[in-house]
Protein backbone atom coordinates (compact mmCIF):
# COMPACT_ATOMS: atom_id res chain seq x y z
CA UNK A 1 0.00 0.00 0.00
CA UNK A 2 1.33 3.44 -0.95
CA UNK A 3 2.21 5.83 1.84
CA UNK A 4 -0.08 8.85 2.02
CA UNK A 5 1.14 12.42 2.36
CA UNK A 6 -1.04 15.40 3.25
CA UNK A 7 0.05 18.69 1.70
CA UNK A 8 -1.11 21.83 3.50
CA UNK A 9 -0.32 24.72 1.16
CA UNK A 10 -2.51 27.68 0.16
CA UNK A 11 -0.66 28.37 -3.11
CA UNK A 12 -2.38 26.09 -5.63
CA UNK A 13 0.55 26.01 -8.06
CA UNK A 14 3.03 24.97 -5.36
CA UNK A 15 0.57 22.46 -3.94
CA UNK A 16 0.07 20.88 -7.37
CA UNK A 17 3.83 20.76 -7.99
CA UNK A 18 4.46 19.03 -4.67
CA UNK A 19 1.62 16.60 -5.30
CA UNK A 20 2.80 15.76 -8.81
CA UNK A 21 6.38 15.17 -7.66
CA UNK A 22 5.37 12.93 -4.77
CA UNK A 23 2.89 10.94 -6.87
CA UNK A 24 5.64 10.39 -9.44
CA UNK A 25 7.74 8.93 -6.61
CA UNK A 26 5.00 6.46 -5.70
CA UNK A 27 3.21 8.28 -2.88
CA UNK A 28 -0.48 9.06 -2.52
CA UNK A 29 -1.21 12.71 -1.81
CA UNK A 30 -4.08 14.86 -0.63
CA UNK A 31 -3.88 18.65 -0.71
CA UNK A 32 -5.46 21.31 1.51
CA UNK A 33 -5.40 25.09 1.13
CA UNK A 34 -6.24 25.82 4.78
CA UNK A 35 -6.06 24.29 8.24
CA UNK A 36 -9.83 23.89 8.57
CA UNK A 37 -10.12 21.41 5.70
CA UNK A 38 -6.91 19.67 6.80
CA UNK A 39 -8.13 18.99 10.35
CA UNK A 40 -11.55 17.91 9.06
CA UNK A 41 -9.83 15.20 7.00
CA UNK A 42 -7.58 14.22 9.92
CA UNK A 43 -10.65 13.24 11.90
CA UNK A 44 -11.42 10.44 9.45
CA UNK A 45 -8.02 9.33 8.16
CA UNK A 46 -4.40 9.98 9.21
CA UNK A 47 -1.51 10.31 6.74
CA UNK A 48 1.97 8.82 6.94
CA UNK A 49 3.55 12.27 6.70
CA UNK A 50 2.48 15.95 6.60
CA UNK A 51 4.05 18.59 4.37
CA UNK A 52 3.08 21.84 6.09
CA UNK A 53 3.55 25.38 4.77
CA UNK A 54 4.22 27.96 7.48
CA UNK A 55 2.50 30.89 5.75
CA UNK A 56 -1.15 29.84 5.70
CA UNK A 57 -4.24 32.08 5.73
CA UNK A 58 -6.04 32.22 9.06
CA UNK A 59 -4.27 29.74 11.32
CA UNK A 60 -0.60 29.70 10.29
CA UNK A 61 1.57 26.62 10.00
CA UNK A 62 3.24 27.02 13.39
CA UNK A 63 -0.15 27.05 15.11
CA UNK A 64 -1.20 24.00 13.06
CA UNK A 65 2.00 22.24 14.16
CA UNK A 66 1.30 23.15 17.78
CA UNK A 67 -2.16 21.58 17.51
CA UNK A 68 -0.73 18.44 15.88
CA UNK A 69 1.85 17.94 18.62
CA UNK A 70 -0.64 18.61 21.43
CA UNK A 71 -3.30 16.21 20.10
CA UNK A 72 -2.58 12.62 21.22
CA UNK A 73 -4.03 11.04 18.07
CA UNK A 74 -1.79 13.18 15.83
CA UNK A 75 1.25 13.91 17.98
CA UNK A 76 3.57 11.25 16.53
CA UNK A 77 2.92 12.07 12.86
CA UNK A 78 6.07 13.18 10.99
CA UNK A 79 5.93 16.80 9.81
CA UNK A 80 8.11 18.63 7.30
CA UNK A 81 7.72 22.41 7.36
CA UNK A 82 7.88 24.40 4.14
CA UNK A 83 9.08 27.98 4.56
CA UNK A 84 10.27 30.92 2.50
CA UNK A 85 14.02 31.46 2.29
CA UNK A 86 13.66 34.53 4.53
CA UNK A 87 11.74 32.55 7.15
CA UNK A 88 14.69 30.93 8.94
CA UNK A 89 13.53 32.13 12.36
CA UNK A 90 10.11 30.56 11.79
CA UNK A 91 11.79 27.33 10.71
CA UNK A 92 13.82 27.27 13.94
CA UNK A 93 10.65 27.92 15.95
CA UNK A 94 9.01 25.05 14.10
CA UNK A 95 11.85 22.66 14.89
CA UNK A 96 11.72 23.71 18.53
CA UNK A 97 7.97 23.02 18.46
CA UNK A 98 8.43 19.50 17.20
CA UNK A 99 8.77 19.61 13.41
CA UNK A 100 10.91 16.75 12.11
CA UNK A 101 12.50 18.66 9.23
CA UNK A 102 12.04 21.73 7.07
CA UNK A 103 12.63 22.73 3.46
CA UNK A 104 12.89 26.24 2.05
CA UNK A 105 11.26 27.66 -1.06
CA UNK A 106 12.23 27.56 -3.83
CA UNK A 107 13.26 23.91 -3.66
CA UNK A 108 14.04 21.26 -6.24
CA UNK A 109 11.69 18.37 -6.83
CA UNK A 110 14.42 15.82 -6.15
CA UNK A 111 15.31 17.50 -2.86
CA UNK A 112 11.67 17.35 -1.75
CA UNK A 113 11.37 13.65 -2.60
CA UNK A 114 14.70 12.90 -0.92
CA UNK A 115 13.69 14.69 2.31
CA UNK A 116 10.35 12.87 2.43
CA UNK A 117 11.90 9.44 1.83
CA UNK A 118 14.68 10.05 4.37
CA UNK A 119 12.23 11.07 7.09
CA UNK A 120 9.94 8.10 6.43
CA UNK A 121 12.92 5.72 6.60
CA UNK A 122 13.98 7.30 9.88
CA UNK A 123 10.48 7.01 11.31
CA UNK A 124 10.30 3.37 10.21
CA UNK A 125 13.52 2.60 12.08
CA UNK A 126 12.30 4.43 15.16
CA UNK A 127 9.07 2.41 15.22
CA UNK A 128 11.09 -0.72 15.88
CA UNK A 129 13.32 0.79 18.55
CA UNK A 130 13.09 -0.09 22.24
CA UNK A 131 15.74 0.95 24.78
CA UNK A 132 16.30 -0.84 28.09
CA UNK A 133 18.54 -0.27 31.06
CA UNK A 134 17.86 -1.93 34.39
CA UNK A 135 14.18 -1.37 35.17
CA UNK A 136 13.93 1.56 32.71
CA UNK A 137 12.31 0.89 29.33
CA UNK A 138 11.78 3.39 26.52
CA UNK A 139 9.43 2.51 23.68
CA UNK A 140 10.63 5.00 21.07
CA UNK A 141 7.73 4.35 18.69
CA UNK A 142 5.16 5.16 21.37
CA UNK A 143 7.31 7.84 23.01
CA UNK A 144 6.72 6.21 26.42
CA UNK A 145 8.91 5.48 29.44
CA UNK A 146 8.29 2.72 31.97
CA UNK A 147 9.97 1.84 35.25
CA UNK A 148 9.20 -1.63 36.59
CA UNK A 149 6.36 -1.82 34.06
CA UNK A 150 4.73 1.39 35.26
CA UNK A 151 4.50 4.32 32.86
CA UNK A 152 6.32 7.49 33.89
CA UNK A 153 5.20 10.90 32.62
CA UNK A 154 8.13 13.01 31.41
CA UNK A 155 8.33 16.37 29.70
CA UNK A 156 9.61 16.41 26.11
CA UNK A 157 13.08 17.59 27.19
CA UNK A 158 13.32 15.05 30.03
CA UNK A 159 12.35 12.27 27.64
CA UNK A 160 14.95 13.37 25.07
CA UNK A 161 17.68 13.58 27.74
CA UNK A 162 16.90 10.07 29.01
CA UNK A 163 16.78 8.65 25.49
CA UNK A 164 20.10 10.28 24.58
CA UNK A 165 21.75 8.95 27.74
CA UNK A 166 20.43 5.43 27.13
CA UNK A 167 21.50 5.45 23.49
CA UNK A 168 25.00 6.35 24.69
CA UNK A 169 25.15 4.06 27.72
CA UNK A 170 28.56 3.94 29.32
CA UNK A 171 29.63 7.17 27.64
CA UNK A 172 30.06 10.36 29.64
CA UNK A 173 28.03 13.12 28.00
CA UNK A 174 29.12 16.65 28.80
CA UNK A 175 26.61 19.31 29.73
CA UNK A 176 27.52 21.18 26.57
CA UNK A 177 26.84 18.13 24.39
CA UNK A 178 23.48 17.60 26.11
CA UNK A 179 22.63 21.25 25.61
CA UNK A 180 23.54 21.08 21.93
CA UNK A 181 21.72 17.79 21.30
CA UNK A 182 18.51 18.46 23.24
CA UNK A 183 18.11 22.22 22.90
CA UNK A 184 20.02 22.63 19.64
CA UNK A 185 22.14 25.54 20.87
CA UNK A 186 24.33 26.71 23.74
CA UNK A 187 23.92 29.70 26.02
CA UNK A 188 25.41 31.20 29.14
CA UNK A 189 23.24 29.41 31.70
CA UNK A 190 23.03 26.14 29.78
CA UNK A 191 24.76 24.02 32.43
CA UNK A 192 22.24 25.06 35.06
CA UNK A 193 19.37 24.25 32.69
CA UNK A 194 20.74 20.74 32.09
CA UNK A 195 21.26 20.14 35.83
CA UNK A 196 17.69 21.20 36.68
CA UNK A 197 16.25 18.85 34.05
CA UNK A 198 18.43 15.96 35.26
CA UNK A 199 17.26 16.52 38.85
CA UNK A 200 13.64 16.49 37.77
CA UNK A 201 14.20 13.39 35.61
CA UNK A 202 15.82 11.47 38.47
CA UNK A 203 12.95 12.35 40.77
CA UNK A 204 10.32 11.13 38.33
CA UNK A 205 12.21 7.86 37.73
CA UNK A 206 12.26 7.13 41.48
CA UNK A 207 14.94 4.65 42.57
CA UNK A 208 15.71 3.97 38.90
CA UNK A 209 16.92 7.56 38.68
CA UNK A 210 20.11 6.45 40.48
CA UNK A 211 21.17 4.95 37.14
CA UNK A 212 21.96 8.48 35.95
CA UNK A 213 25.43 9.11 37.30
CA UNK A 214 26.96 12.56 37.79
CA UNK A 215 30.54 12.83 36.55
CA UNK A 216 31.93 15.72 38.52
CA UNK A 217 32.87 18.81 36.52
CA UNK A 218 32.02 16.99 33.28
CA UNK A 219 28.43 15.78 32.85
CA UNK A 220 26.31 12.64 33.13
CA UNK A 221 26.12 9.04 32.01
CA UNK A 222 24.07 5.86 32.30
CA UNK A 223 25.79 2.49 32.61
CA UNK A 224 29.43 1.44 32.92
PDB file of C-alpha atoms in Angstrom, residues 1-219:
ATOM      1  CA  UNK A   1       0.000   0.000   0.000  1.00  0.00           C
ATOM      2  CA  UNK A   2       1.334   3.440  -0.949  1.00  0.00           C
ATOM      3  CA  UNK A   3       2.207   5.834   1.842  1.00  0.00           C
ATOM      4  CA  UNK A   4      -0.079   8.851   2.017  1.00  0.00           C
ATOM      5  CA  UNK A   5       1.140  12.419   2.364  1.00  0.00           C
ATOM      6  CA  UNK A   6      -1.043  15.398   3.248  1.00  0.00           C
ATOM      7  CA  UNK A   7       0.051  18.686   1.696  1.00  0.00           C
ATOM      8  CA  UNK A   8      -1.112  21.835   3.504  1.00  0.00           C
ATOM      9  CA  UNK A   9      -0.322  24.723   1.163  1.00  0.00           C
ATOM     10  CA  UNK A  10      -2.508  27.679   0.162  1.00  0.00           C
ATOM     11  CA  UNK A  11      -0.664  28.368  -3.107  1.00  0.00           C
ATOM     12  CA  UNK A  12      -2.383  26.086  -5.634  1.00  0.00           C
ATOM     13  CA  UNK A  13       0.551  26.011  -8.064  1.00  0.00           C
ATOM     14  CA  UNK A  14       3.034  24.967  -5.365  1.00  0.00           C
ATOM     15  CA  UNK A  15       0.573  22.456  -3.940  1.00  0.00           C
ATOM     16  CA  UNK A  16       0.072  20.881  -7.368  1.00  0.00           C
ATOM     17  CA  UNK A  17       3.833  20.765  -7.990  1.00  0.00           C
ATOM     18  CA  UNK A  18       4.462  19.027  -4.668  1.00  0.00           C
ATOM     19  CA  UNK A  19       1.618  16.601  -5.301  1.00  0.00           C
ATOM     20  CA  UNK A  20       2.799  15.756  -8.813  1.00  0.00           C
ATOM     21  CA  UNK A  21       6.383  15.175  -7.660  1.00  0.00           C
ATOM     22  CA  UNK A  22       5.368  12.934  -4.771  1.00  0.00           C
ATOM     23  CA  UNK A  23       2.894  10.945  -6.873  1.00  0.00           C
ATOM     24  CA  UNK A  24       5.641  10.388  -9.444  1.00  0.00           C
ATOM     25  CA  UNK A  25       7.743   8.928  -6.613  1.00  0.00           C
ATOM     26  CA  UNK A  26       5.001   6.455  -5.699  1.00  0.00           C
ATOM     27  CA  UNK A  27       3.211   8.279  -2.883  1.00  0.00           C
ATOM     28  CA  UNK A  28      -0.481   9.058  -2.518  1.00  0.00           C
ATOM     29  CA  UNK A  29      -1.214  12.712  -1.808  1.00  0.00           C
ATOM     30  CA  UNK A  30      -4.084  14.857  -0.632  1.00  0.00           C
ATOM     31  CA  UNK A  31      -3.883  18.649  -0.707  1.00  0.00           C
ATOM     32  CA  UNK A  32      -5.456  21.308   1.506  1.00  0.00           C
ATOM     33  CA  UNK A  33      -5.400  25.087   1.132  1.00  0.00           C
ATOM     34  CA  UNK A  34      -6.244  25.823   4.782  1.00  0.00           C
ATOM     35  CA  UNK A  35      -6.056  24.294   8.236  1.00  0.00           C
ATOM     36  CA  UNK A  36      -9.835  23.886   8.573  1.00  0.00           C
ATOM     37  CA  UNK A  37     -10.116  21.409   5.702  1.00  0.00           C
ATOM     38  CA  UNK A  38      -6.915  19.672   6.799  1.00  0.00           C
ATOM     39  CA  UNK A  39      -8.131  18.988  10.347  1.00  0.00           C
ATOM     40  CA  UNK A  40     -11.547  17.913   9.064  1.00  0.00           C
ATOM     41  CA  UNK A  41      -9.828  15.204   7.004  1.00  0.00           C
ATOM     42  CA  UNK A  42      -7.576  14.223   9.919  1.00  0.00           C
ATOM     43  CA  UNK A  43     -10.651  13.236  11.901  1.00  0.00           C
ATOM     44  CA  UNK A  44     -11.421  10.443   9.451  1.00  0.00           C
ATOM     45  CA  UNK A  45      -8.015   9.325   8.164  1.00  0.00           C
ATOM     46  CA  UNK A  46      -4.403   9.976   9.206  1.00  0.00           C
ATOM     47  CA  UNK A  47      -1.513  10.308   6.739  1.00  0.00           C
ATOM     48  CA  UNK A  48       1.967   8.815   6.940  1.00  0.00           C
ATOM     49  CA  UNK A  49       3.550  12.272   6.695  1.00  0.00           C
ATOM     50  CA  UNK A  50       2.481  15.947   6.602  1.00  0.00           C
ATOM     51  CA  UNK A  51       4.047  18.593   4.368  1.00  0.00           C
ATOM     52  CA  UNK A  52       3.079  21.841   6.093  1.00  0.00           C
ATOM     53  CA  UNK A  53       3.547  25.376   4.770  1.00  0.00           C
ATOM     54  CA  UNK A  54       4.223  27.956   7.482  1.00  0.00           C
ATOM     55  CA  UNK A  55       2.495  30.885   5.748  1.00  0.00           C
ATOM     56  CA  UNK A  56      -1.153  29.843   5.702  1.00  0.00           C
ATOM     57  CA  UNK A  57      -4.237  32.083   5.733  1.00  0.00           C
ATOM     58  CA  UNK A  58      -6.040  32.224   9.061  1.00  0.00           C
ATOM     59  CA  UNK A  59      -4.267  29.738  11.316  1.00  0.00           C
ATOM     60  CA  UNK A  60      -0.601  29.701  10.291  1.00  0.00           C
ATOM     61  CA  UNK A  61       1.566  26.621   9.996  1.00  0.00           C
ATOM     62  CA  UNK A  62       3.241  27.023  13.386  1.00  0.00           C
ATOM     63  CA  UNK A  63      -0.154  27.051  15.113  1.00  0.00           C
ATOM     64  CA  UNK A  64      -1.199  24.004  13.063  1.00  0.00           C
ATOM     65  CA  UNK A  65       1.999  22.239  14.163  1.00  0.00           C
ATOM     66  CA  UNK A  66       1.296  23.145  17.779  1.00  0.00           C
ATOM     67  CA  UNK A  67      -2.160  21.575  17.512  1.00  0.00           C
ATOM     68  CA  UNK A  68      -0.734  18.439  15.881  1.00  0.00           C
ATOM     69  CA  UNK A  69       1.845  17.942  18.620  1.00  0.00           C
ATOM     70  CA  UNK A  70      -0.639  18.609  21.427  1.00  0.00           C
ATOM     71  CA  UNK A  71      -3.300  16.208  20.098  1.00  0.00           C
ATOM     72  CA  UNK A  72      -2.585  12.618  21.222  1.00  0.00           C
ATOM     73  CA  UNK A  73      -4.030  11.038  18.073  1.00  0.00           C
ATOM     74  CA  UNK A  74      -1.791  13.184  15.834  1.00  0.00           C
ATOM     75  CA  UNK A  75       1.252  13.912  17.983  1.00  0.00           C
ATOM     76  CA  UNK A  76       3.572  11.252  16.534  1.00  0.00           C
ATOM     77  CA  UNK A  77       2.922  12.067  12.861  1.00  0.00           C
ATOM     78  CA  UNK A  78       6.066  13.178  10.990  1.00  0.00           C
ATOM     79  CA  UNK A  79       5.929  16.797   9.811  1.00  0.00           C
ATOM     80  CA  UNK A  80       8.114  18.628   7.297  1.00  0.00           C
ATOM     81  CA  UNK A  81       7.718  22.411   7.359  1.00  0.00           C
ATOM     82  CA  UNK A  82       7.880  24.398   4.141  1.00  0.00           C
ATOM     83  CA  UNK A  83       9.084  27.978   4.563  1.00  0.00           C
ATOM     84  CA  UNK A  84      10.269  30.918   2.500  1.00  0.00           C
ATOM     85  CA  UNK A  85      14.022  31.461   2.293  1.00  0.00           C
ATOM     86  CA  UNK A  86      13.661  34.534   4.529  1.00  0.00           C
ATOM     87  CA  UNK A  87      11.741  32.547   7.148  1.00  0.00           C
ATOM     88  CA  UNK A  88      14.694  30.932   8.935  1.00  0.00           C
ATOM     89  CA  UNK A  89      13.533  32.128  12.357  1.00  0.00           C
ATOM     90  CA  UNK A  90      10.108  30.561  11.785  1.00  0.00           C
ATOM     91  CA  UNK A  91      11.786  27.330  10.709  1.00  0.00           C
ATOM     92  CA  UNK A  92      13.821  27.271  13.938  1.00  0.00           C
ATOM     93  CA  UNK A  93      10.648  27.923  15.948  1.00  0.00           C
ATOM     94  CA  UNK A  94       9.011  25.052  14.096  1.00  0.00           C
ATOM     95  CA  UNK A  95      11.849  22.656  14.887  1.00  0.00           C
ATOM     96  CA  UNK A  96      11.715  23.713  18.532  1.00  0.00           C
ATOM     97  CA  UNK A  97       7.969  23.025  18.462  1.00  0.00           C
ATOM     98  CA  UNK A  98       8.433  19.501  17.205  1.00  0.00           C
ATOM     99  CA  UNK A  99       8.771  19.606  13.413  1.00  0.00           C
ATOM    100  CA  UNK A 100      10.914  16.750  12.109  1.00  0.00           C
ATOM    101  CA  UNK A 101      12.497  18.661   9.232  1.00  0.00           C
ATOM    102  CA  UNK A 102      12.044  21.735   7.070  1.00  0.00           C
ATOM    103  CA  UNK A 103      12.626  22.726   3.458  1.00  0.00           C
ATOM    104  CA  UNK A 104      12.892  26.244   2.049  1.00  0.00           C
ATOM    105  CA  UNK A 105      11.264  27.665  -1.060  1.00  0.00           C
ATOM    106  CA  UNK A 106      12.230  27.563  -3.825  1.00  0.00           C
ATOM    107  CA  UNK A 107      13.261  23.906  -3.661  1.00  0.00           C
ATOM    108  CA  UNK A 108      14.040  21.257  -6.237  1.00  0.00           C
ATOM    109  CA  UNK A 109      11.685  18.365  -6.833  1.00  0.00           C
ATOM    110  CA  UNK A 110      14.424  15.821  -6.151  1.00  0.00           C
ATOM    111  CA  UNK A 111      15.309  17.505  -2.858  1.00  0.00           C
ATOM    112  CA  UNK A 112      11.666  17.349  -1.752  1.00  0.00           C
ATOM    113  CA  UNK A 113      11.366  13.654  -2.598  1.00  0.00           C
ATOM    114  CA  UNK A 114      14.696  12.900  -0.924  1.00  0.00           C
ATOM    115  CA  UNK A 115      13.693  14.694   2.305  1.00  0.00           C
ATOM    116  CA  UNK A 116      10.353  12.871   2.432  1.00  0.00           C
ATOM    117  CA  UNK A 117      11.901   9.444   1.835  1.00  0.00           C
ATOM    118  CA  UNK A 118      14.682  10.053   4.368  1.00  0.00           C
ATOM    119  CA  UNK A 119      12.230  11.071   7.085  1.00  0.00           C
ATOM    120  CA  UNK A 120       9.936   8.101   6.426  1.00  0.00           C
ATOM    121  CA  UNK A 121      12.918   5.722   6.595  1.00  0.00           C
ATOM    122  CA  UNK A 122      13.979   7.300   9.883  1.00  0.00           C
ATOM    123  CA  UNK A 123      10.482   7.007  11.309  1.00  0.00           C
ATOM    124  CA  UNK A 124      10.295   3.370  10.208  1.00  0.00           C
ATOM    125  CA  UNK A 125      13.518   2.595  12.080  1.00  0.00           C
ATOM    126  CA  UNK A 126      12.302   4.433  15.157  1.00  0.00           C
ATOM    127  CA  UNK A 127       9.070   2.413  15.219  1.00  0.00           C
ATOM    128  CA  UNK A 128      11.091  -0.723  15.877  1.00  0.00           C
ATOM    129  CA  UNK A 129      13.320   0.794  18.551  1.00  0.00           C
ATOM    130  CA  UNK A 130      13.089  -0.093  22.244  1.00  0.00           C
ATOM    131  CA  UNK A 131      15.741   0.952  24.776  1.00  0.00           C
ATOM    132  CA  UNK A 132      16.300  -0.843  28.088  1.00  0.00           C
ATOM    133  CA  UNK A 133      18.540  -0.265  31.061  1.00  0.00           C
ATOM    134  CA  UNK A 134      17.859  -1.932  34.390  1.00  0.00           C
ATOM    135  CA  UNK A 135      14.185  -1.369  35.169  1.00  0.00           C
ATOM    136  CA  UNK A 136      13.926   1.562  32.707  1.00  0.00           C
ATOM    137  CA  UNK A 137      12.307   0.894  29.335  1.00  0.00           C
ATOM    138  CA  UNK A 138      11.781   3.395  26.516  1.00  0.00           C
ATOM    139  CA  UNK A 139       9.428   2.507  23.675  1.00  0.00           C
ATOM    140  CA  UNK A 140      10.628   4.997  21.072  1.00  0.00           C
ATOM    141  CA  UNK A 141       7.725   4.348  18.691  1.00  0.00           C
ATOM    142  CA  UNK A 142       5.160   5.157  21.368  1.00  0.00           C
ATOM    143  CA  UNK A 143       7.310   7.837  23.007  1.00  0.00           C
ATOM    144  CA  UNK A 144       6.715   6.213  26.422  1.00  0.00           C
ATOM    145  CA  UNK A 145       8.909   5.483  29.437  1.00  0.00           C
ATOM    146  CA  UNK A 146       8.293   2.720  31.965  1.00  0.00           C
ATOM    147  CA  UNK A 147       9.975   1.845  35.250  1.00  0.00           C
ATOM    148  CA  UNK A 148       9.201  -1.635  36.591  1.00  0.00           C
ATOM    149  CA  UNK A 149       6.365  -1.821  34.056  1.00  0.00           C
ATOM    150  CA  UNK A 150       4.730   1.387  35.265  1.00  0.00           C
ATOM    151  CA  UNK A 151       4.504   4.317  32.863  1.00  0.00           C
ATOM    152  CA  UNK A 152       6.325   7.493  33.887  1.00  0.00           C
ATOM    153  CA  UNK A 153       5.200  10.903  32.624  1.00  0.00           C
ATOM    154  CA  UNK A 154       8.126  13.007  31.413  1.00  0.00           C
ATOM    155  CA  UNK A 155       8.328  16.368  29.699  1.00  0.00           C
ATOM    156  CA  UNK A 156       9.606  16.415  26.114  1.00  0.00           C
ATOM    157  CA  UNK A 157      13.081  17.589  27.187  1.00  0.00           C
ATOM    158  CA  UNK A 158      13.321  15.053  30.030  1.00  0.00           C
ATOM    159  CA  UNK A 159      12.352  12.274  27.638  1.00  0.00           C
ATOM    160  CA  UNK A 160      14.946  13.365  25.073  1.00  0.00           C
ATOM    161  CA  UNK A 161      17.675  13.579  27.740  1.00  0.00           C
ATOM    162  CA  UNK A 162      16.897  10.071  29.010  1.00  0.00           C
ATOM    163  CA  UNK A 163      16.783   8.653  25.486  1.00  0.00           C
ATOM    164  CA  UNK A 164      20.103  10.283  24.583  1.00  0.00           C
ATOM    165  CA  UNK A 165      21.754   8.949  27.743  1.00  0.00           C
ATOM    166  CA  UNK A 166      20.433   5.428  27.129  1.00  0.00           C
ATOM    167  CA  UNK A 167      21.499   5.451  23.488  1.00  0.00           C
ATOM    168  CA  UNK A 168      25.000   6.346  24.688  1.00  0.00           C
ATOM    169  CA  UNK A 169      25.149   4.058  27.718  1.00  0.00           C
ATOM    170  CA  UNK A 170      28.558   3.938  29.317  1.00  0.00           C
ATOM    171  CA  UNK A 171      29.635   7.174  27.641  1.00  0.00           C
ATOM    172  CA  UNK A 172      30.064  10.357  29.643  1.00  0.00           C
ATOM    173  CA  UNK A 173      28.026  13.124  28.000  1.00  0.00           C
ATOM    174  CA  UNK A 174      29.124  16.649  28.804  1.00  0.00           C
ATOM    175  CA  UNK A 175      26.607  19.306  29.732  1.00  0.00           C
ATOM    176  CA  UNK A 176      27.524  21.178  26.574  1.00  0.00           C
ATOM    177  CA  UNK A 177      26.843  18.134  24.392  1.00  0.00           C
ATOM    178  CA  UNK A 178      23.483  17.599  26.108  1.00  0.00           C
ATOM    179  CA  UNK A 179      22.630  21.251  25.611  1.00  0.00           C
ATOM    180  CA  UNK A 180      23.544  21.085  21.933  1.00  0.00           C
ATOM    181  CA  UNK A 181      21.718  17.792  21.305  1.00  0.00           C
ATOM    182  CA  UNK A 182      18.511  18.455  23.244  1.00  0.00           C
ATOM    183  CA  UNK A 183      18.109  22.222  22.900  1.00  0.00           C
ATOM    184  CA  UNK A 184      20.016  22.628  19.644  1.00  0.00           C
ATOM    185  CA  UNK A 185      22.138  25.537  20.874  1.00  0.00           C
ATOM    186  CA  UNK A 186      24.327  26.705  23.744  1.00  0.00           C
ATOM    187  CA  UNK A 187      23.920  29.699  26.017  1.00  0.00           C
ATOM    188  CA  UNK A 188      25.415  31.202  29.143  1.00  0.00           C
ATOM    189  CA  UNK A 189      23.241  29.412  31.697  1.00  0.00           C
ATOM    190  CA  UNK A 190      23.027  26.136  29.776  1.00  0.00           C
ATOM    191  CA  UNK A 191      24.756  24.021  32.430  1.00  0.00           C
ATOM    192  CA  UNK A 192      22.239  25.058  35.057  1.00  0.00           C
ATOM    193  CA  UNK A 193      19.372  24.245  32.695  1.00  0.00           C
ATOM    194  CA  UNK A 194      20.736  20.740  32.094  1.00  0.00           C
ATOM    195  CA  UNK A 195      21.258  20.135  35.826  1.00  0.00           C
ATOM    196  CA  UNK A 196      17.694  21.198  36.678  1.00  0.00           C
ATOM    197  CA  UNK A 197      16.253  18.846  34.051  1.00  0.00           C
ATOM    198  CA  UNK A 198      18.426  15.957  35.256  1.00  0.00           C
ATOM    199  CA  UNK A 199      17.261  16.520  38.853  1.00  0.00           C
ATOM    200  CA  UNK A 200      13.635  16.487  37.767  1.00  0.00           C
ATOM    201  CA  UNK A 201      14.197  13.392  35.608  1.00  0.00           C
ATOM    202  CA  UNK A 202      15.817  11.466  38.467  1.00  0.00           C
ATOM    203  CA  UNK A 203      12.954  12.350  40.775  1.00  0.00           C
ATOM    204  CA  UNK A 204      10.325  11.131  38.325  1.00  0.00           C
ATOM    205  CA  UNK A 205      12.210   7.859  37.734  1.00  0.00           C
ATOM    206  CA  UNK A 206      12.262   7.128  41.478  1.00  0.00           C
ATOM    207  CA  UNK A 207      14.944   4.652  42.574  1.00  0.00           C
ATOM    208  CA  UNK A 208      15.705   3.966  38.895  1.00  0.00           C
ATOM    209  CA  UNK A 209      16.923   7.556  38.678  1.00  0.00           C
ATOM    210  CA  UNK A 210      20.108   6.446  40.484  1.00  0.00           C
ATOM    211  CA  UNK A 211      21.170   4.947  37.142  1.00  0.00           C
ATOM    212  CA  UNK A 212      21.957   8.476  35.950  1.00  0.00           C
ATOM    213  CA  UNK A 213      25.435   9.110  37.302  1.00  0.00           C
ATOM    214  CA  UNK A 214      26.961  12.561  37.787  1.00  0.00           C
ATOM    215  CA  UNK A 215      30.545  12.827  36.549  1.00  0.00           C
ATOM    216  CA  UNK A 216      31.934  15.719  38.522  1.00  0.00           C
ATOM    217  CA  UNK A 217      32.874  18.808  36.515  1.00  0.00           C
ATOM    218  CA  UNK A 218      32.016  16.995  33.279  1.00  0.00           C
ATOM    219  CA  UNK A 219      28.433  15.778  32.847  1.00  0.00           C
TER     220      UNK A 219
END
